[in-house]
mmCIF file with all atom_site columns, C-alpha atoms in Angstrom:
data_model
loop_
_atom_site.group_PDB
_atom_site.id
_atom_site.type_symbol
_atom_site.label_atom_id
_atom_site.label_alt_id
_atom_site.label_comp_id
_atom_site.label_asym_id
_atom_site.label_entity_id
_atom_site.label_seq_id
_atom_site.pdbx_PDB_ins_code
_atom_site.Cartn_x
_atom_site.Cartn_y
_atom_site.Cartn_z
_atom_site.occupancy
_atom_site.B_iso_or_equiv
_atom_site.pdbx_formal_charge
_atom_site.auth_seq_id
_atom_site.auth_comp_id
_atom_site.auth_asym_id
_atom_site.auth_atom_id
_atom_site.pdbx_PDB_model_num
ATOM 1  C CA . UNK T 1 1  ? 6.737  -28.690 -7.912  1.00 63.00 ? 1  UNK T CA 1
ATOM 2  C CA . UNK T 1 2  ? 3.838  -26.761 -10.250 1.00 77.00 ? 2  UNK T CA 1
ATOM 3  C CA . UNK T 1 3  ? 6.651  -26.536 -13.008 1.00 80.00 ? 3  UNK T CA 1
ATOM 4  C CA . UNK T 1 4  ? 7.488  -29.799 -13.820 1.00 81.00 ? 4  UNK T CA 1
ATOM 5  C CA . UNK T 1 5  ? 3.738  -30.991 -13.340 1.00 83.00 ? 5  UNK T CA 1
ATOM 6  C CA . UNK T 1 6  ? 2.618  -28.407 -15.803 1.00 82.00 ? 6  UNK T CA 1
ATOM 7  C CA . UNK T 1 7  ? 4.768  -28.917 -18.145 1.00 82.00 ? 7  UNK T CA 1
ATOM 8  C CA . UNK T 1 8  ? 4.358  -32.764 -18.244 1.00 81.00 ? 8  UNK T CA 1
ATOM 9  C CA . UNK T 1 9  ? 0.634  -32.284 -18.558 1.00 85.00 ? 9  UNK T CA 1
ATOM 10 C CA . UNK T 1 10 ? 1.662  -31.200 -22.258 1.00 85.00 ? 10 UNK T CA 1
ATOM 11 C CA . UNK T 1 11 ? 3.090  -34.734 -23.044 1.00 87.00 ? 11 UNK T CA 1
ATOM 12 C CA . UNK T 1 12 ? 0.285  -35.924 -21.138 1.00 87.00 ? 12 UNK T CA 1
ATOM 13 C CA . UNK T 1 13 ? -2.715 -34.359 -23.088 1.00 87.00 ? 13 UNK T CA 1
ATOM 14 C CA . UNK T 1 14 ? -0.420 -35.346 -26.290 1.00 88.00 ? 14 UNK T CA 1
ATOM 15 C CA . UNK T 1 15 ? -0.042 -39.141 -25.185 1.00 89.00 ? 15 UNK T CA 1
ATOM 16 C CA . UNK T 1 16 ? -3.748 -39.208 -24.564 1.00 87.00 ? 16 UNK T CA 1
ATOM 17 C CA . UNK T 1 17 ? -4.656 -38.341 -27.892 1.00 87.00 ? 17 UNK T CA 1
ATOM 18 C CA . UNK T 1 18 ? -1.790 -39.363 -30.479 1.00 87.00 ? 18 UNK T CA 1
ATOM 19 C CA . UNK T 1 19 ? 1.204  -41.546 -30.333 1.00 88.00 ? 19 UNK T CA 1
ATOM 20 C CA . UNK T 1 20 ? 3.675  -39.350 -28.866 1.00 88.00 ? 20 UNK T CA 1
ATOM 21 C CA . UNK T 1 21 ? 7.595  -40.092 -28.427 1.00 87.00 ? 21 UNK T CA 1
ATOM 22 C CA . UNK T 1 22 ? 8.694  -40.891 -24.486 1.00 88.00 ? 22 UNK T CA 1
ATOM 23 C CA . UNK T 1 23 ? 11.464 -38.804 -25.332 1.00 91.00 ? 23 UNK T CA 1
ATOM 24 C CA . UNK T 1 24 ? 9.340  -35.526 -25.357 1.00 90.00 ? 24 UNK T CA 1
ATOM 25 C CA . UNK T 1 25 ? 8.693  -36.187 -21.418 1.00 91.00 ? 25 UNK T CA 1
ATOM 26 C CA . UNK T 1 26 ? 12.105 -36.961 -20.560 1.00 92.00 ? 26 UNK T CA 1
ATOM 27 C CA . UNK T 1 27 ? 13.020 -33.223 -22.372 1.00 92.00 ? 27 UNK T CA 1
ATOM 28 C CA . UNK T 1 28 ? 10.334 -31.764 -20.595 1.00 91.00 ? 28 UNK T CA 1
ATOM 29 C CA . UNK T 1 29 ? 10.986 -32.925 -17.247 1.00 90.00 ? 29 UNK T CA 1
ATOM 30 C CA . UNK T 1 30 ? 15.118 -32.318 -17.474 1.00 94.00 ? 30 UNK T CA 1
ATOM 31 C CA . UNK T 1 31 ? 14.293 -28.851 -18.532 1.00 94.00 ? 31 UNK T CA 1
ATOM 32 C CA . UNK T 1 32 ? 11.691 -27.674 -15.807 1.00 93.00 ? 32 UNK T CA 1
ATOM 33 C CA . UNK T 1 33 ? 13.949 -29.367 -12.932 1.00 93.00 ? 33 UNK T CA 1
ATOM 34 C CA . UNK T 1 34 ? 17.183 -27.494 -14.512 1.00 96.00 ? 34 UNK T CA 1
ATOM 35 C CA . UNK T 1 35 ? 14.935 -24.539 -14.222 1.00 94.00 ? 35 UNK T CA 1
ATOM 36 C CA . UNK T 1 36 ? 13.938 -25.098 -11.146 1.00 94.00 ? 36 UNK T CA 1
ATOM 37 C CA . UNK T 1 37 ? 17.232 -25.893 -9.289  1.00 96.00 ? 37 UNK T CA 1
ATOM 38 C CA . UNK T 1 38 ? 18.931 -22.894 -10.944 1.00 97.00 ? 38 UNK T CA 1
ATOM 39 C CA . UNK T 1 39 ? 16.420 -20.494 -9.604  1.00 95.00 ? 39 UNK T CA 1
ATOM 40 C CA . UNK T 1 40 ? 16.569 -22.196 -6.002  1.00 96.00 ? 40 UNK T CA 1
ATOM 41 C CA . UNK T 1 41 ? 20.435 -22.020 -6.133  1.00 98.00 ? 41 UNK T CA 1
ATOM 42 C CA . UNK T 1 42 ? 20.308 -18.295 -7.323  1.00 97.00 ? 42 UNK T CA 1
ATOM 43 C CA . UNK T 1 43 ? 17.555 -17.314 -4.337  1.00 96.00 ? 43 UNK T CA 1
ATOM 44 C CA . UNK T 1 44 ? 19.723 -19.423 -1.748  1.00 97.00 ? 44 UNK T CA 1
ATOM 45 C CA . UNK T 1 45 ? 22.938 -18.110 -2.698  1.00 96.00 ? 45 UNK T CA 1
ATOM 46 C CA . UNK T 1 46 ? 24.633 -21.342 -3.390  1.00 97.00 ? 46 UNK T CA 1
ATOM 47 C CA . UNK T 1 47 ? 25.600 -19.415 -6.733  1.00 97.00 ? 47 UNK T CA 1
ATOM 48 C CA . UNK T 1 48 ? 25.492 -15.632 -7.908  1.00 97.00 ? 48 UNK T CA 1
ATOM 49 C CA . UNK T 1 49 ? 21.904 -14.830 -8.951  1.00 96.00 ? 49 UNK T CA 1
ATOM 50 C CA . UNK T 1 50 ? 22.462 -13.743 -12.027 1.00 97.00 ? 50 UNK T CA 1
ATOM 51 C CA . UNK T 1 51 ? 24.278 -16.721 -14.118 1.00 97.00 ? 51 UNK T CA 1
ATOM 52 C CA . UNK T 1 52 ? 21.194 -18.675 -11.869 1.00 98.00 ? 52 UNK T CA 1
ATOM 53 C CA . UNK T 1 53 ? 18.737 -16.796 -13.222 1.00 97.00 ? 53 UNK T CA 1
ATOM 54 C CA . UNK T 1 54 ? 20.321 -16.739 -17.055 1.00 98.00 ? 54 UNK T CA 1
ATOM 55 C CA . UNK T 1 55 ? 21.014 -20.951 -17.497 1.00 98.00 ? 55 UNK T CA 1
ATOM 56 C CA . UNK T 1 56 ? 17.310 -20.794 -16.107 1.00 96.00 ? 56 UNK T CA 1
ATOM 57 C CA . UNK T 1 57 ? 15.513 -18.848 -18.711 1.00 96.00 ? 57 UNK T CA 1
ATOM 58 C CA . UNK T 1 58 ? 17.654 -20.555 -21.109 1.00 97.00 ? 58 UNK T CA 1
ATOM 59 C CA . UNK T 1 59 ? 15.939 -23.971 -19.841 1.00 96.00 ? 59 UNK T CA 1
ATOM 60 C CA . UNK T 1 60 ? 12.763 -22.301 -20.157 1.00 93.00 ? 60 UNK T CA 1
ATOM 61 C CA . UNK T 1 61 ? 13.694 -21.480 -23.777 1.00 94.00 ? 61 UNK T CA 1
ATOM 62 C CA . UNK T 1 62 ? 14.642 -24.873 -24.351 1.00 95.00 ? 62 UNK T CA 1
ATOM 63 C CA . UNK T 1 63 ? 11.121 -26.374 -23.103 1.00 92.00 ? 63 UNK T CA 1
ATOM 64 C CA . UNK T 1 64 ? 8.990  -23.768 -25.133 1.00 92.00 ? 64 UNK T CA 1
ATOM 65 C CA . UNK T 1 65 ? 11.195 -24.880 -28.068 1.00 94.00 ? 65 UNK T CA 1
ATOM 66 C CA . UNK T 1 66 ? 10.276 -28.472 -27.809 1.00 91.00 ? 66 UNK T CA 1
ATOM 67 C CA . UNK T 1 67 ? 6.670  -27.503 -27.318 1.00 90.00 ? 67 UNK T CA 1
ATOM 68 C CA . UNK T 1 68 ? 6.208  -24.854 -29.865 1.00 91.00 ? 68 UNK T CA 1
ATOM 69 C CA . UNK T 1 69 ? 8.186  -25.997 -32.548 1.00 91.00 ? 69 UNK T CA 1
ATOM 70 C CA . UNK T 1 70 ? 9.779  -29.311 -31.721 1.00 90.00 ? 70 UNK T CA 1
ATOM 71 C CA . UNK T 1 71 ? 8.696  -32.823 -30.353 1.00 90.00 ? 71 UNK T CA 1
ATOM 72 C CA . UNK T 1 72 ? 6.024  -31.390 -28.676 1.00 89.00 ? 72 UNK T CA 1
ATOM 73 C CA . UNK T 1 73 ? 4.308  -29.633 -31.941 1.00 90.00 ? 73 UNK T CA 1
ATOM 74 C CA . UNK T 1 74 ? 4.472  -32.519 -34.425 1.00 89.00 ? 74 UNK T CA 1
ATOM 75 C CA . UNK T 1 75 ? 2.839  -34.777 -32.220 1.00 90.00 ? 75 UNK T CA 1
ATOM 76 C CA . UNK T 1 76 ? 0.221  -32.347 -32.009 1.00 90.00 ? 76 UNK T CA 1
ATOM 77 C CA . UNK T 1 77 ? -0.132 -31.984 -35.685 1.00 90.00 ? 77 UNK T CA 1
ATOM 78 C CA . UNK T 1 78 ? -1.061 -35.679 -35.935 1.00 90.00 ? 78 UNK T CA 1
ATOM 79 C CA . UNK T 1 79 ? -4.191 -35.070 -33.053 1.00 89.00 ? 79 UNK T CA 1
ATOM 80 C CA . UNK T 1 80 ? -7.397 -34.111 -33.485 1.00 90.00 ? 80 UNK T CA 1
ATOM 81 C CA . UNK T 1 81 ? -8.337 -31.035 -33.727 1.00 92.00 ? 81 UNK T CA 1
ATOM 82 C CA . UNK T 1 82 ? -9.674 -30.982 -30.085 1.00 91.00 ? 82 UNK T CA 1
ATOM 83 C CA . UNK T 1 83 ? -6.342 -31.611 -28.626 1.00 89.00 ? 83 UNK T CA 1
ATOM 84 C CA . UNK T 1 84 ? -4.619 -29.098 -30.751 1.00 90.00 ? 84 UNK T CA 1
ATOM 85 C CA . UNK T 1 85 ? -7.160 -26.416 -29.576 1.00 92.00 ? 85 UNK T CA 1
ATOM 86 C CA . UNK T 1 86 ? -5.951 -27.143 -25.801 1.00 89.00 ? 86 UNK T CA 1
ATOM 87 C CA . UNK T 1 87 ? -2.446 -27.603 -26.720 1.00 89.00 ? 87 UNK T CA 1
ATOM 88 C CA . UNK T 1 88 ? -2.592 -24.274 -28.095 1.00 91.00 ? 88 UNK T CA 1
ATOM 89 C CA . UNK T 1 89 ? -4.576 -22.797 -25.646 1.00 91.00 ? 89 UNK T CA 1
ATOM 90 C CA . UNK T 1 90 ? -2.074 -24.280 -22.773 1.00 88.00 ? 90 UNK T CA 1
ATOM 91 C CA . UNK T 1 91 ? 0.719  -22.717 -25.157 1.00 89.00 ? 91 UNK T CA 1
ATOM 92 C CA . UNK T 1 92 ? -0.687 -19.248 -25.267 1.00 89.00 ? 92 UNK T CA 1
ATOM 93 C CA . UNK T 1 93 ? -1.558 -18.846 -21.567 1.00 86.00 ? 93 UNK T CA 1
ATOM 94 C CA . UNK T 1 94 ? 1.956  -20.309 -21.112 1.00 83.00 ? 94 UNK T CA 1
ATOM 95 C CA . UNK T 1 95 ? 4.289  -17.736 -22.945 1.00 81.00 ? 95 UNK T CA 1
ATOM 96 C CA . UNK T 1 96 ? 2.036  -14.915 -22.978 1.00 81.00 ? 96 UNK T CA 1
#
C-alpha cells in the first residue's frame, strides 16, 4: 500500500504546483500496482519467483521513466523552482 501512495505523491506535489496531465497518475498508479501484484504472486507462489520478480522491476523501470525523464519531468520543468527542488529530492532518495 506505501508504493502506490508514494509514488502518487509525485503527481501530487506536481498537480499542486503546475498544470500537470491526469494521465501521469493513471501511469503511475498502473505501474506501482503491476509491481506490486507481481512481487505478491512471486512470494505466494501463484507464479515462479523469478519471471515475478523480473516483469516487476521492469514496472519499476517504467515508473522511474515517467518520472525522470517523461510526463513526470516536463511538468516539473514548468514549476517553480521550489517544487523542482522536492521533486528532485523525492527522485534521488527514490533510486538511490
Amino acid at each position: 500500500l506505501t508504493v502506490p501512495l508514494l509514488i502518487c505523491e509525485f503527481y501530487l506535489i506536481l498537480a499542486a504546483a503546475t498544470n500537470v496531465a491526469g494521465s501521469l497518475f493513471k501511469k503511475l498508479l498502473v505501474g506501482s500496482l503491476v509491481m506490486l501484484v507481481f512481487g505478491y504472486m512471486g512470494e505466494a507462489g501463484i507464479m515462479t519467483a523469478w519471471p515475478a520478480f523480473i516483469i516487476g522491476c521492469l514496472a519499476w523501470v517504467y515508473m522511474i521513466y515517467e518520472l525522470w525523464a517523461g510526463e513526470g519531468k516536463s511538468a516539473c520543468n514548468t514549476a517553480s523552482p521550489a517544487v523542482q527542488s522536492a521533486y528532485n529530492t523525492m527522485m534521488y532518495i527514490i533510486i538511490f
